[in-house]
Coordinates of C-alpha atoms and ligand atoms in Angstrom, one line a residue:
X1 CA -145.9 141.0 -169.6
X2 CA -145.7 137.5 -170.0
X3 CA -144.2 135.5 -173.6
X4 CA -145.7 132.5 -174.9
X5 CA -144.7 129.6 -177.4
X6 CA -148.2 129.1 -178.8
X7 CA -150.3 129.1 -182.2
X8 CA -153.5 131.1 -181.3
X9 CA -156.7 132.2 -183.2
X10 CA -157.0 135.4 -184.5
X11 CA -160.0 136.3 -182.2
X12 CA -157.6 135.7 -179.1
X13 CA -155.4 138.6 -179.8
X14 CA -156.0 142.5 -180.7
X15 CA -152.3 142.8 -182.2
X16 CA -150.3 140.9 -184.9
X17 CA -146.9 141.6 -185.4
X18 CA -146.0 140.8 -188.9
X19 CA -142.5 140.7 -190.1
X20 CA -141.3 141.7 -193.5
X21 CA -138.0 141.9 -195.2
X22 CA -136.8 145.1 -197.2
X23 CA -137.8 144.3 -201.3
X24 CA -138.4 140.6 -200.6
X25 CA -141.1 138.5 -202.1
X26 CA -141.6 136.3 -199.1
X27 CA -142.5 133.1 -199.5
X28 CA -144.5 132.5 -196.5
X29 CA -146.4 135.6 -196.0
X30 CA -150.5 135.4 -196.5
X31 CA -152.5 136.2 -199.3
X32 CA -154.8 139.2 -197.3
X33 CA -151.3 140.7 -195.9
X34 CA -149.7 140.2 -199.2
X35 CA -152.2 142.3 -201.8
X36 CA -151.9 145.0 -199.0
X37 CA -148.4 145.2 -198.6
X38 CA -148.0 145.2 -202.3
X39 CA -150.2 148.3 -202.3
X40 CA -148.0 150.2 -199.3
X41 CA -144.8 148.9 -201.3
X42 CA -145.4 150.5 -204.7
X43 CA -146.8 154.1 -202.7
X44 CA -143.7 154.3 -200.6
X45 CA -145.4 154.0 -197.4
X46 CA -144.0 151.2 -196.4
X47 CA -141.1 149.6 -197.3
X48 CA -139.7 147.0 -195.2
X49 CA -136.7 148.8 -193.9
X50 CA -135.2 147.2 -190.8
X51 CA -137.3 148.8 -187.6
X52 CA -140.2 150.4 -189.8
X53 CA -143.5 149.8 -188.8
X54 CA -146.7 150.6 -190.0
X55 CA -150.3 149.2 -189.2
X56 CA -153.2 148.2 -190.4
X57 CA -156.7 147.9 -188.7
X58 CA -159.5 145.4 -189.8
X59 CA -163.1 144.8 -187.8
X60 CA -164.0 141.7 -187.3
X61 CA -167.3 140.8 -185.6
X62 CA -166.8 142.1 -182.0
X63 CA -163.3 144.4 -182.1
X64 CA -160.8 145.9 -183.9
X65 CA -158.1 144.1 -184.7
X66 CA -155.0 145.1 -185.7
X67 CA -152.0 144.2 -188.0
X68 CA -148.8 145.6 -187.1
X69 CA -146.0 145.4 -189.9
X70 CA -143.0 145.3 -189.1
X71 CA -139.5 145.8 -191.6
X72 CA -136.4 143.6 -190.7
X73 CA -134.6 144.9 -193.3
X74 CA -132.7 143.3 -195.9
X75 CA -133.1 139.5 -195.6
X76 CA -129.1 138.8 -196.1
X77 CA -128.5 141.4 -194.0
X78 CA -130.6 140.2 -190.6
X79 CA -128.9 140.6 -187.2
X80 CA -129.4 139.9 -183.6
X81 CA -129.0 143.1 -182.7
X82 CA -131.6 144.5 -185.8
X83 CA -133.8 142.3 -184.4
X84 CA -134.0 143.3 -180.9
X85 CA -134.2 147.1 -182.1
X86 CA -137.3 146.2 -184.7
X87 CA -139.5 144.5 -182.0
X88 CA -138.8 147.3 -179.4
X89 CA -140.2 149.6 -182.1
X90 CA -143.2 147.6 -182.6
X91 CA -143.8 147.0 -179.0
X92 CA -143.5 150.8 -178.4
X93 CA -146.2 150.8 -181.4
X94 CA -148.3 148.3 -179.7
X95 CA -148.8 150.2 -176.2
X96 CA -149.6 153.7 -177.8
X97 CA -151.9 151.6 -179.9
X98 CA -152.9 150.2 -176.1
X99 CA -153.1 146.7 -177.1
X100 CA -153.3 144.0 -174.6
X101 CA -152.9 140.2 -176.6
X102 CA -150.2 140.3 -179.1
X103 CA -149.4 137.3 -181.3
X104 CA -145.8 137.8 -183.0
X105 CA -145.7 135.8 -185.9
X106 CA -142.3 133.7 -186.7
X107 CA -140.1 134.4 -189.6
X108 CA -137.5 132.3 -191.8
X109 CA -133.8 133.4 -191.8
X110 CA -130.6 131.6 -192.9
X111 CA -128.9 134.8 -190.9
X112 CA -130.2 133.9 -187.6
X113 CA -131.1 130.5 -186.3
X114 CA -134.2 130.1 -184.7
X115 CA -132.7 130.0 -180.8
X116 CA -131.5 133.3 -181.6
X117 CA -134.5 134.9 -183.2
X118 CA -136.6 133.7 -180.1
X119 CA -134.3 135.8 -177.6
X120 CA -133.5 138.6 -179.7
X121 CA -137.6 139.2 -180.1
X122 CA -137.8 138.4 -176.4
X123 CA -134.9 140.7 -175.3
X124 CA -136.1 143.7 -178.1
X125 CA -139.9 143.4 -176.5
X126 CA -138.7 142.9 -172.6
X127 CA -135.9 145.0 -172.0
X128 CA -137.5 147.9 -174.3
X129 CA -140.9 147.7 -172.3
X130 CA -138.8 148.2 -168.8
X131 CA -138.9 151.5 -167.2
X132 CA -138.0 152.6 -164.1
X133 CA -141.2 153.9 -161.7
X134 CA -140.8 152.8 -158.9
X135 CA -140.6 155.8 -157.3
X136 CA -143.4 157.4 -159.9
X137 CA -146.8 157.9 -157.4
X138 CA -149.0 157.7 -161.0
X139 CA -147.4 154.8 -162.6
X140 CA -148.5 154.2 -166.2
X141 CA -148.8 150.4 -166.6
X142 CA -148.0 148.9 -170.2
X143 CA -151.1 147.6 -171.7
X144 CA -149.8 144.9 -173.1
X145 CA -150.2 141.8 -171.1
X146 CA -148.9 138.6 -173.2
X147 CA -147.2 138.0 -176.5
X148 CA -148.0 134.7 -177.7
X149 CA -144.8 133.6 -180.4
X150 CA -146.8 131.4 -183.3
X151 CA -146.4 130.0 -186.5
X152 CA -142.9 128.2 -185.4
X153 CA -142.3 125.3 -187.2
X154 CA -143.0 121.6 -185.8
X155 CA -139.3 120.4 -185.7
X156 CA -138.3 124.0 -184.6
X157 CA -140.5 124.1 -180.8
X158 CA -138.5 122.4 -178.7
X159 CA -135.7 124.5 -179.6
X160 CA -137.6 127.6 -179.4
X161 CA -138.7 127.2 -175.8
X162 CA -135.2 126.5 -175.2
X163 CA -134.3 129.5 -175.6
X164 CA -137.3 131.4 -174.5
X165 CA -136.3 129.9 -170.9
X166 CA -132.7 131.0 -171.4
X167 CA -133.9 134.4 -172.2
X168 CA -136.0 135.3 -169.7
X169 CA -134.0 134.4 -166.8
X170 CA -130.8 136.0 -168.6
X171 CA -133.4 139.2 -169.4
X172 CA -134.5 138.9 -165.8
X173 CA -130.9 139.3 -164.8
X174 CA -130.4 142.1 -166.8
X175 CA -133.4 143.9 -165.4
X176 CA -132.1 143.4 -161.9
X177 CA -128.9 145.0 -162.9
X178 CA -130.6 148.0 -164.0
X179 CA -132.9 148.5 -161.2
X180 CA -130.0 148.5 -158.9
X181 CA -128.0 151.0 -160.9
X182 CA -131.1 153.2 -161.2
X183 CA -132.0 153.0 -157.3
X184 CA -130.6 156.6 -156.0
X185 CA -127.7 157.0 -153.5
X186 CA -130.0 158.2 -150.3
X187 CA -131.5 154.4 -150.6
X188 CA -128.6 151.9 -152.3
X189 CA -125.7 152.7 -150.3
X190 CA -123.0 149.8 -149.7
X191 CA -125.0 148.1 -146.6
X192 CA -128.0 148.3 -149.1
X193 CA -126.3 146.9 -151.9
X194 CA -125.4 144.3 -149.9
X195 CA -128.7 143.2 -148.7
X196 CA -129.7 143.2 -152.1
X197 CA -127.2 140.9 -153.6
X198 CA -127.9 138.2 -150.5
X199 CA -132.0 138.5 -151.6
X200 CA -130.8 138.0 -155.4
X201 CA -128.1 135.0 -154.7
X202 CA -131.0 133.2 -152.6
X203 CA -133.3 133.5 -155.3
X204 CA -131.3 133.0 -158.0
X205 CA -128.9 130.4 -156.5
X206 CA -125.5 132.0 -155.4
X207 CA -123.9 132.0 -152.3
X208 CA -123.0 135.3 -151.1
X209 CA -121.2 136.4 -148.5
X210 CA -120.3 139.6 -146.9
X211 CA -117.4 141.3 -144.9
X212 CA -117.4 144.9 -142.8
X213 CA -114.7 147.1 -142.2
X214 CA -113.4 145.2 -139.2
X215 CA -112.6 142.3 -141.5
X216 CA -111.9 144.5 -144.8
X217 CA -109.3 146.2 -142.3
X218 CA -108.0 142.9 -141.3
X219 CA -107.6 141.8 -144.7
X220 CA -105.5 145.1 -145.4
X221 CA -107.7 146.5 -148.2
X222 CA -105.9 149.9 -147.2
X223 CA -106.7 151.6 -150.3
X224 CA -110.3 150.3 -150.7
X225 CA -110.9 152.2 -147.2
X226 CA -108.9 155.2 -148.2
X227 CA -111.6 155.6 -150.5
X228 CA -114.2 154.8 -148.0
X229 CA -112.8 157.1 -145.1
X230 CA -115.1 160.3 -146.4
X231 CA -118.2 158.9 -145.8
X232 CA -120.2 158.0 -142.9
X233 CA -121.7 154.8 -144.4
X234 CA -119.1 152.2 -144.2
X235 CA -118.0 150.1 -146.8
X236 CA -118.7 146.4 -147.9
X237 CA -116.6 143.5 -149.4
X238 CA -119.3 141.5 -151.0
X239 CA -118.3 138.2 -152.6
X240 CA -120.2 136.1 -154.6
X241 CA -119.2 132.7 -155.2
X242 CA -120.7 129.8 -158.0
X243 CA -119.2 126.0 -157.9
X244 CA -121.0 124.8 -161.1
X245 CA -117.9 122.5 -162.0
X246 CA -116.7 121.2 -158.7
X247 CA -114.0 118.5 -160.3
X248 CA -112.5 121.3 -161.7
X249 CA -112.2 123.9 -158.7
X250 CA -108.8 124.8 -159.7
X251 CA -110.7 126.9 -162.5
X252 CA -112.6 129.6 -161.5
X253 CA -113.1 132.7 -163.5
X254 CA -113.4 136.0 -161.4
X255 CA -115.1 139.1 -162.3
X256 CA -114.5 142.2 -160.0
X257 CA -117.2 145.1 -160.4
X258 CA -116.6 148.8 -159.5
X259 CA -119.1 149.9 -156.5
X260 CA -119.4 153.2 -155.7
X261 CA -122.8 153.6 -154.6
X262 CA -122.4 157.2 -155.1
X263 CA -119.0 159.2 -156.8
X264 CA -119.2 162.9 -155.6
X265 CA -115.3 163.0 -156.3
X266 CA -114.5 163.4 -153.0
X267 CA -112.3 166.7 -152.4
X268 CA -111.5 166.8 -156.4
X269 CA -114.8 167.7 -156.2
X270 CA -117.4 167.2 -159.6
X271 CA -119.4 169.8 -161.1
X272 CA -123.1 169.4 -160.2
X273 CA -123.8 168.7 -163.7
X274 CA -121.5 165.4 -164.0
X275 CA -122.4 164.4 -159.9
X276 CA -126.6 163.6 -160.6
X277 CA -125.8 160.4 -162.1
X278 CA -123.1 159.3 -160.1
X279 CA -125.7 156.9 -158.0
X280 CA -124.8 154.8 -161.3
X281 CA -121.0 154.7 -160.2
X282 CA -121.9 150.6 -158.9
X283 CA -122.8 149.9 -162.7
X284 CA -120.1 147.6 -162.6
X285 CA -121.1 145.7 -159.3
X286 CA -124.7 145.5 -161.2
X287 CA -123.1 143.9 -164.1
X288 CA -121.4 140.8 -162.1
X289 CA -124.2 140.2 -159.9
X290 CA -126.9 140.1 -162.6
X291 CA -124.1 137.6 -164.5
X292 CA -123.7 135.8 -161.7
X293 CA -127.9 135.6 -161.6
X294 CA -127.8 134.5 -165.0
X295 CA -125.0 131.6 -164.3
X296 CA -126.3 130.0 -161.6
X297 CA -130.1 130.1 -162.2
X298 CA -129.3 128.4 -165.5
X299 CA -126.8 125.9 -163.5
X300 CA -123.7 126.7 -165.9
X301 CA -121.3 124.3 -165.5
X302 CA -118.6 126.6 -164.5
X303 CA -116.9 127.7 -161.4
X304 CA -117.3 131.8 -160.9
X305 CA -116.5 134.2 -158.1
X306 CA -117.5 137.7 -157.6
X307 CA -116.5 140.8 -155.7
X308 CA -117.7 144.3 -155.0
X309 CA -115.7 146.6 -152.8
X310 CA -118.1 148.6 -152.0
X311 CA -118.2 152.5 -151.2
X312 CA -119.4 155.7 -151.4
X313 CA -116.2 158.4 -152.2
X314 CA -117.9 161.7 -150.3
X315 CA -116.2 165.0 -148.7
X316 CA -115.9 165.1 -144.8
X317 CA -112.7 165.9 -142.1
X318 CA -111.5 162.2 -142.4
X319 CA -111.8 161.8 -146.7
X320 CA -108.5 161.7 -148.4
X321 CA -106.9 164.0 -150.0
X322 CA -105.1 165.1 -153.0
X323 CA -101.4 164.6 -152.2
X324 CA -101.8 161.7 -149.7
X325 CA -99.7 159.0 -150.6
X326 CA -101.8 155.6 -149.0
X327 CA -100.8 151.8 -149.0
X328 CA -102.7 148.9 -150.6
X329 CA -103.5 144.9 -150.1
X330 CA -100.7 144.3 -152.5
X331 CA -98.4 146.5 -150.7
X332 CA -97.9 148.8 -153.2
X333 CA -98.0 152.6 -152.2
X334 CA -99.6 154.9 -154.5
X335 CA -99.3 158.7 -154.7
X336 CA -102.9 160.5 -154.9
X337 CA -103.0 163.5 -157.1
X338 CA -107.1 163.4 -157.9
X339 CA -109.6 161.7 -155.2
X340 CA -112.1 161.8 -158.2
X341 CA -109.8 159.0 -159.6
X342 CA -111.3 156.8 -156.7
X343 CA -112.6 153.4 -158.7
X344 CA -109.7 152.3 -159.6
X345 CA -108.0 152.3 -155.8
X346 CA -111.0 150.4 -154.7
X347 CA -110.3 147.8 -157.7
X348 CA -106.7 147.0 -157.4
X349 CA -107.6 145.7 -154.1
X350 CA -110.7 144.2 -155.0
X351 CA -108.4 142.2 -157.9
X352 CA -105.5 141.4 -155.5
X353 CA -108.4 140.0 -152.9
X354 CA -110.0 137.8 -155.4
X355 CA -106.6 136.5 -156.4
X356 CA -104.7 135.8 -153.4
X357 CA -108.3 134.8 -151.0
X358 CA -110.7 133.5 -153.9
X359 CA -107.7 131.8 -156.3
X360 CA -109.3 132.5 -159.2
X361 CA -107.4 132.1 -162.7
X362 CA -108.5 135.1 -164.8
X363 CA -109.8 138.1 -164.5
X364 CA -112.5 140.2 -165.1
X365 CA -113.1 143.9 -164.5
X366 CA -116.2 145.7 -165.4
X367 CA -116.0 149.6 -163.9
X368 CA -117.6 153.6 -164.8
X369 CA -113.8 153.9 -164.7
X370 CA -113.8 156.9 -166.4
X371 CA -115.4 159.9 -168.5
X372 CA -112.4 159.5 -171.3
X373 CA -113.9 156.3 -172.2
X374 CA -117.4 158.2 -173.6
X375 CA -115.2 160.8 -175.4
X376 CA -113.1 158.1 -177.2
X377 CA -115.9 155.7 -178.2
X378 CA -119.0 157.3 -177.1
X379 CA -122.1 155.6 -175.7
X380 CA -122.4 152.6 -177.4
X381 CA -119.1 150.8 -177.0
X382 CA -117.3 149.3 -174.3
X383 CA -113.5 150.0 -174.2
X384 CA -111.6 147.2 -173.0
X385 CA -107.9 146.9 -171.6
X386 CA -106.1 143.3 -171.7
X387 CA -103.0 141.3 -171.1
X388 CA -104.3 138.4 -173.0
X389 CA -104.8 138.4 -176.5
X390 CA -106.8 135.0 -176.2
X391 CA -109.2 136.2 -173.7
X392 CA -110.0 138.6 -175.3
X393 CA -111.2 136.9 -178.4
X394 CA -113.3 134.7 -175.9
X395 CA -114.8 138.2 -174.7
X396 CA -115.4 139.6 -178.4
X397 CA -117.4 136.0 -179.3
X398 CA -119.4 136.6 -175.9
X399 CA -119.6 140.7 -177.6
X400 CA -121.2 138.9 -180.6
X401 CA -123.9 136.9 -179.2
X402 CA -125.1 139.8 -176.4
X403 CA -124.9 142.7 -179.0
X404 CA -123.3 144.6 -176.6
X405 CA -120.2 146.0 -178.7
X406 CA -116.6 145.9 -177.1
X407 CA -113.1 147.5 -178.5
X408 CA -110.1 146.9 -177.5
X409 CA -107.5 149.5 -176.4
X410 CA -103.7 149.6 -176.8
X411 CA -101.6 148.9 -173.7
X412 CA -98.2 149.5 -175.2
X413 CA -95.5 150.4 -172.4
X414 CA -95.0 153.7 -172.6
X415 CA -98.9 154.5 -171.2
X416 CA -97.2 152.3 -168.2
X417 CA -94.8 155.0 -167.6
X418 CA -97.5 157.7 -166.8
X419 CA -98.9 156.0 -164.1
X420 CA -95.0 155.7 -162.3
X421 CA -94.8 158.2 -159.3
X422 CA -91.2 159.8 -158.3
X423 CA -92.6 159.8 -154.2
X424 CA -94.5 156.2 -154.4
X425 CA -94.9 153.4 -156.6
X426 CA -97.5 155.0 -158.7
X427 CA -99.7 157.9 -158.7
X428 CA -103.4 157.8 -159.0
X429 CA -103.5 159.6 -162.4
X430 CA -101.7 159.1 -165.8
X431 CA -102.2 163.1 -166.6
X432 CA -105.0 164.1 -169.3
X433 CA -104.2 161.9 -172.2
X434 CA -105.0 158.0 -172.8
X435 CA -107.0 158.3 -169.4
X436 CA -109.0 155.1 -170.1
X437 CA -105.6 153.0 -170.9
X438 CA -103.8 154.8 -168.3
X439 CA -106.9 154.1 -165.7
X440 CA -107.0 150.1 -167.1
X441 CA -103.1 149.9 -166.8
X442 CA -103.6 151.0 -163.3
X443 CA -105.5 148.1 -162.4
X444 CA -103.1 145.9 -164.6
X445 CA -100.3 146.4 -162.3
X446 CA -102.5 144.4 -159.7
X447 CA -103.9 140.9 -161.3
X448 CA -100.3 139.5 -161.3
X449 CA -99.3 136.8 -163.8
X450 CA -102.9 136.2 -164.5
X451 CA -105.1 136.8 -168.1
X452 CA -107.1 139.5 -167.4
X453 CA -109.6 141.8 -169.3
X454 CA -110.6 145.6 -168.2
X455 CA -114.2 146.4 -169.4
X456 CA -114.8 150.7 -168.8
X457 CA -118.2 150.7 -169.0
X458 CA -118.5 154.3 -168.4
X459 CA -120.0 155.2 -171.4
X460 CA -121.9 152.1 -172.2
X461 CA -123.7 151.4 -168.5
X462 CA -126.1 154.7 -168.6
X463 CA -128.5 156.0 -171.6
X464 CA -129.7 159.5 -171.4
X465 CA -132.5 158.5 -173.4
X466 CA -134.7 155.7 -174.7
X467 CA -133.1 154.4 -177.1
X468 CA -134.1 151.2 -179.1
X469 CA -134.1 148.4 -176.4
X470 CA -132.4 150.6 -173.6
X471 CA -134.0 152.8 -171.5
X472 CA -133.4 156.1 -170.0
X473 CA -131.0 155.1 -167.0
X474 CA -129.0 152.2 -166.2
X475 CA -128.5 149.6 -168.8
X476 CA -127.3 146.6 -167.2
X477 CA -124.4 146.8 -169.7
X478 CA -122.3 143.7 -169.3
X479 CA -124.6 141.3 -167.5
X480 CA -125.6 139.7 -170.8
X481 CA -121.9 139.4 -172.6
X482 CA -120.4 137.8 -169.5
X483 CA -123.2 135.6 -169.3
X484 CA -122.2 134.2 -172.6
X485 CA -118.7 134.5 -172.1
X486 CA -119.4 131.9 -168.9
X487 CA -121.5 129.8 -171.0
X488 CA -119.3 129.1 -174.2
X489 CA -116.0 128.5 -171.8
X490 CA -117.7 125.4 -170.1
X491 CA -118.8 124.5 -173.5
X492 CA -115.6 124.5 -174.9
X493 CA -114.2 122.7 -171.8
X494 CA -116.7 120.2 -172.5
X495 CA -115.9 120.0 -176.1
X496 CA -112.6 119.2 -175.5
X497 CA -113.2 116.3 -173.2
Ligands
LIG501 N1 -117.0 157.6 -161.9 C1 -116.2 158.4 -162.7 C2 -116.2 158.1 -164.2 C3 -117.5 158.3 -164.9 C4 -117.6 159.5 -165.7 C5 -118.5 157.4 -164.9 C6 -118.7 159.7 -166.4 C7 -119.6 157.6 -165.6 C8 -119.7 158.8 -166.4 C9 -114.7 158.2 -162.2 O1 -114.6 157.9 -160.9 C10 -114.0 159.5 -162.4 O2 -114.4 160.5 -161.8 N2 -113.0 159.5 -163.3 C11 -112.3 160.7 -163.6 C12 -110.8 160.3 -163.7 C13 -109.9 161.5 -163.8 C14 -109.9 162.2 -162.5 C15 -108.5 161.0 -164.1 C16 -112.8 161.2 -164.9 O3 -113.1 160.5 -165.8 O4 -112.9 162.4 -165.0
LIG502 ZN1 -114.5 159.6 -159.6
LIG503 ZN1 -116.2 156.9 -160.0

C-alpha cells in the first residue's frame, strides 16, 4: 500500500473517502455530496460522529464508484488521535468493500494543522492495515493498493509531503517494532534478535554493535547472566549507538529496552495461560530499536545510544533460584525471592552499562516490567516511574504528539523501603502491593545521579484484539513517543542557540 500527495480524476479511483464533521455545515464540501448527506442527516443514518462511516455507490460509465463518508466528529473537538482511529475505520471499510485506488480528500481544521492531519491519516490507514501473516500459508492480501491524499491546498503541499516522508519512515519503524515483538520465541531468540537489529541499523543508518557472554562476563553483568543461566541460548548485549550532534558528544540520551525473547518465569514458574505471549517480553528492546530506526533515518540532530540485554529466563539444572542472593555490575547484591521478577535484574545492569561504558546523560527505560501495571491502568496507558520532574514533562509533550498516552506514578520513599533486603542490599520483589513502582524503584537504585524515566509498557505493548489502529499482537508501543521526544530535544537545543 503505497500513499500519494496528488489531485486525481474521479475515473482514477474506485473509493473516495469523504470527511465530515458531527452537525457542521461545511463550507467546502460539494454540492452532489451535500443534498445526500443532508438526506442521511435528517433520517439518522448518518450523522457525522467521530469514526462513523457510511457509503454511498454511484455508476459511472465503466464501474462502480464509491463514496465513503466518513465522521470526524465535532469540528472543535478534532484530535490526532480521533483522526488516526476514523481513517482505520474507513480503511477497514474500504478492503471489505475490496477497493483498490482510494483518493482521501483533505479537510480544514483550526484543531490540527495540516503536518499533523497528513500523518495521523497516514498512521490511522498504515498501522491499521498491518497484520501479522507471515507465518499464515493462505495470506489474504489487502486490496487496496494506493491512497492518493487530494484537494490540499496550494500553499499547504510542501508542508504536507513533509510530513508524509516523516511518517512513513517513523510508521515504517513502528511496523518493525511490531514484527519483532510478534516473531515467536522458537525463531527470535537473543542471537536472532541480534542479527535483526545489525540488518535494521544498516538499513536504517545506526551503528550496532554486539557483545557475547565472554565479554558480557568480562564486563561483570553478573545479574544480567543470572537471568541468562536457565537457558541454553546464550545471551546478547546489543548496543545501538547514533552521533547526530557530534559538537555536542557530551549529550547523549540513552534508552535501555527490556529483552526477554521469551519469559517462562523461570522456576517461579507461569501458568500456561499468562506464558503464550511471553515471546512479547523484548517489547521493550522493539521499542528502542524501531526509535532508534526512526532517529537516524530522519538524520535527527541528536546524539542517542541503545542497549538490549538480551535473554531468555527458562527452567533447567543451572537457572536461578528463588532464594539465591546474586551480584550485579554496580556491585550491589540482591536477594531473589521470585525468578519471574527477572526484567528488572537484566535492566539494572543494562542501565549501569550504558552509564558507566556509553556516558550517556539521561535515561530511558522502556520494559513488560510487570502484570500490576495492566491492572492499575489497563491496556491503554503507559505507567511511568521518574526522578525528574522536567523530563518527564519532555516525555508527556512527546505522549501528546504520538497519541500514545503516559501516566505518571508516585515514587515517594516509603515504596523504597520494600525493595530493602535484611540478607542483601535489596530483594527482587517489593511484596504484592505498588508492584509497578516498587519494580521501577528497583531500577531507580541503578541510574545514579542521572534524570531518568521508567516507561512499564506491559499493558500498553500487546493488544488482544484489533483495535482501532492496533492490531492483534505487538504494538510497537513506544517507538513513536521517543521518536518525538528525540526530535523536540534537538529542537529545543537548537532554539536556544
Ligand atoms: N514479563 C512479566 C510481566 C508481564 C506481565 C508482561 C503481563 C506482559 C504481560 C514480568 O517479568 C513478570 O513476570 N512480572 C511479575 C512480577 C512479580 C513476580 C513481582 C508479574 O507481574 O507478575
Ligand atoms: Zn517474569
Ligand atoms: Zn518478564
Amino acid at each position: 500500500m503505497d500513499f500519494f500527495i496528488k489531485d486525481l480524476n474521479s475515473a482514477d479511483y474506485d473509493g473516495l473517502i469523504y470527511p465530515l464533521f458531527y452537525g457542521e455545515d461545511q463550507e467546502d464540501i460539494c454540492n452532489c455530496v451535500k443534498s445526500k448527506v443532508d438526506k442521511l442527516r435528517s433520517s439518522d443514518k448518518f450523522k457525522g460522529e467521530s469514526g462513523e462511516v457510511f457509503y454511498i455507490i454511484e455508476e459511472t460509465q465503466d464501474k462502480l464508484q464509491y463514496t465513503l463518508l466518513l465522521g470526524l466528529g465535532k469540528k472543535e473537538e478534532l484530535t490526532s488521535e480521533g483522526i488516526r482511529i476514523a481513517y482505520s475505520k474507513a480503511l477497514k471499510k474500504a478492503k471489505e468493500l475490496k477497493l483498490s485506488m482510494l483518493a482521501v480528500k483533505m479537510f480544514n481544521s483550526e484543531k490540527v494543522c495540516i503536518k499533523r492531519r497528513i500523518k495521523a491519516i497516514y498512521e490511522g490507514m498504515v498501522l491499521g492495515d498491518y497484520k501479522f501473516n507471515k507465518y499464515v500459508s493462505d495470506k489474504k492480501e489487502s486490496s487496496v493498493k494506493n491512497i492518493f491524499i487530494k484537494a490540499i491546498k496550494d500553499e499547504d503541499i510542501n508542508k504536507a509531503q513533509e510530513a508524509l516522508d516523516e511518517i512513513k519512515v517513523l510508521t515504517s519503524s513502528v511496523i518493525q517494532a511490531r514484527n519483532l515483538v510478534n516473531e515467536p520465541a522458537n525463531i527470535l531468540y537473543p542471537k536472532e534478535l541480534a542479527k535483526r537489529t545489525e540488518k535494521i541499523g544498516e538499513e536504517y543508518g545506526f551503528e550496532v554493535e554486539v557483545y557475547g557472554k565472554d565479554k558480557i562476563e568480562e564486563l561483570g553483568m553478573h545479574s544480567f547472566l543470572e537471568v541468562a543461566k536457565g537457558s541454553s541460548r546464550s545471551p546478547k548485549l546489543i548496543v545501538m549507538r547514533y552521533m547526530g550532534d557530534e559538537k555536542n558528544k557530551g549529550d547523549i540520551l540513552g534508552l535501555v529496552g527490556k529483552g526477554l525473547t521469551y519469559d517462562s518465569g523461570g522456576y517461579s514458574i507461569k501458568p500456561t495461560d499468562g506464558m503464550v505471549m511471553m515471546k512479547s517480553d523484548m517489547g521493550g528492546a522493539a521499542a528502542v530499536i524501531g526509535a532508534m530506526a526512526s532517529i537516524s533515518k530522519m538524520k535527527l540532530k541528536t546524539n542517542v545510544v541503545a542497549v538490549v540485554a538480551s535473554c531468555e529466563n527458562m527452567i533447567s539444572g543451572k537457572a536461578y533460584k528463588p532464594g539465591d542472593i546474586i551480584s550485579s555490575m554496580a556491585g550491589k547484591t540482591i536477594e531473589i525471592l521470585n525468578t519471574d521478577a527477572e526484567g528488572r535484574l537484566t535492566l539494572i545492569d543494562a542501565v549501569h552499562y550504558i552509564i558507566e561504558k556509553e556516558n550517556v546523560s539521561k535515561v530511558i527505560d522502556l520494559a513488560t516490567l510487570t502484570g500490576a501495571v495492566l491492572v492499575a491502568l489497563g491496556d491503554t496507558t503507559t505507567g511511568v516511574v521518574t526522578n525528574n520532574k522536567d523530563f518527564y514533562k519532555e516525555l508527556e509533550r512527546a505522549s501528546e504528539l504520538s497519541g500514545e498516552k503516559v501516566w505518571e506514578l508516585p515514587s515517594f520513599d516509603e515504596y523504597k523501603k520494600l525493595i530493602k533486603s535484611d540478607i542483601a542490599d535489596y530483594k527482587n520483589i517489593g511484596g504484592r502491593n505498588a508492584g509497578t513502582i516498587t519494580a521501577g524503584l528497583f531500577i531507580g537504585e541503578f541510574v545514579q545521579n542521572k534524570p531518568w524515566l521508567h516507561l512499564d509498557i506491559a499493558g500498553t505493548a500487546w493488544s488482544e484484539k484489533d483495535k482501532g489502529y492496533l492490531s492483534k499482537g505487538g504494538t510497537g508501543a513506544g517507538v513513536r513517543t521517543l521518536y518525538y521526544l528525540a526530535k523536540e530535544r534537538c529542537e529545543r537545543i537548537d532554539n536556544n542557540k
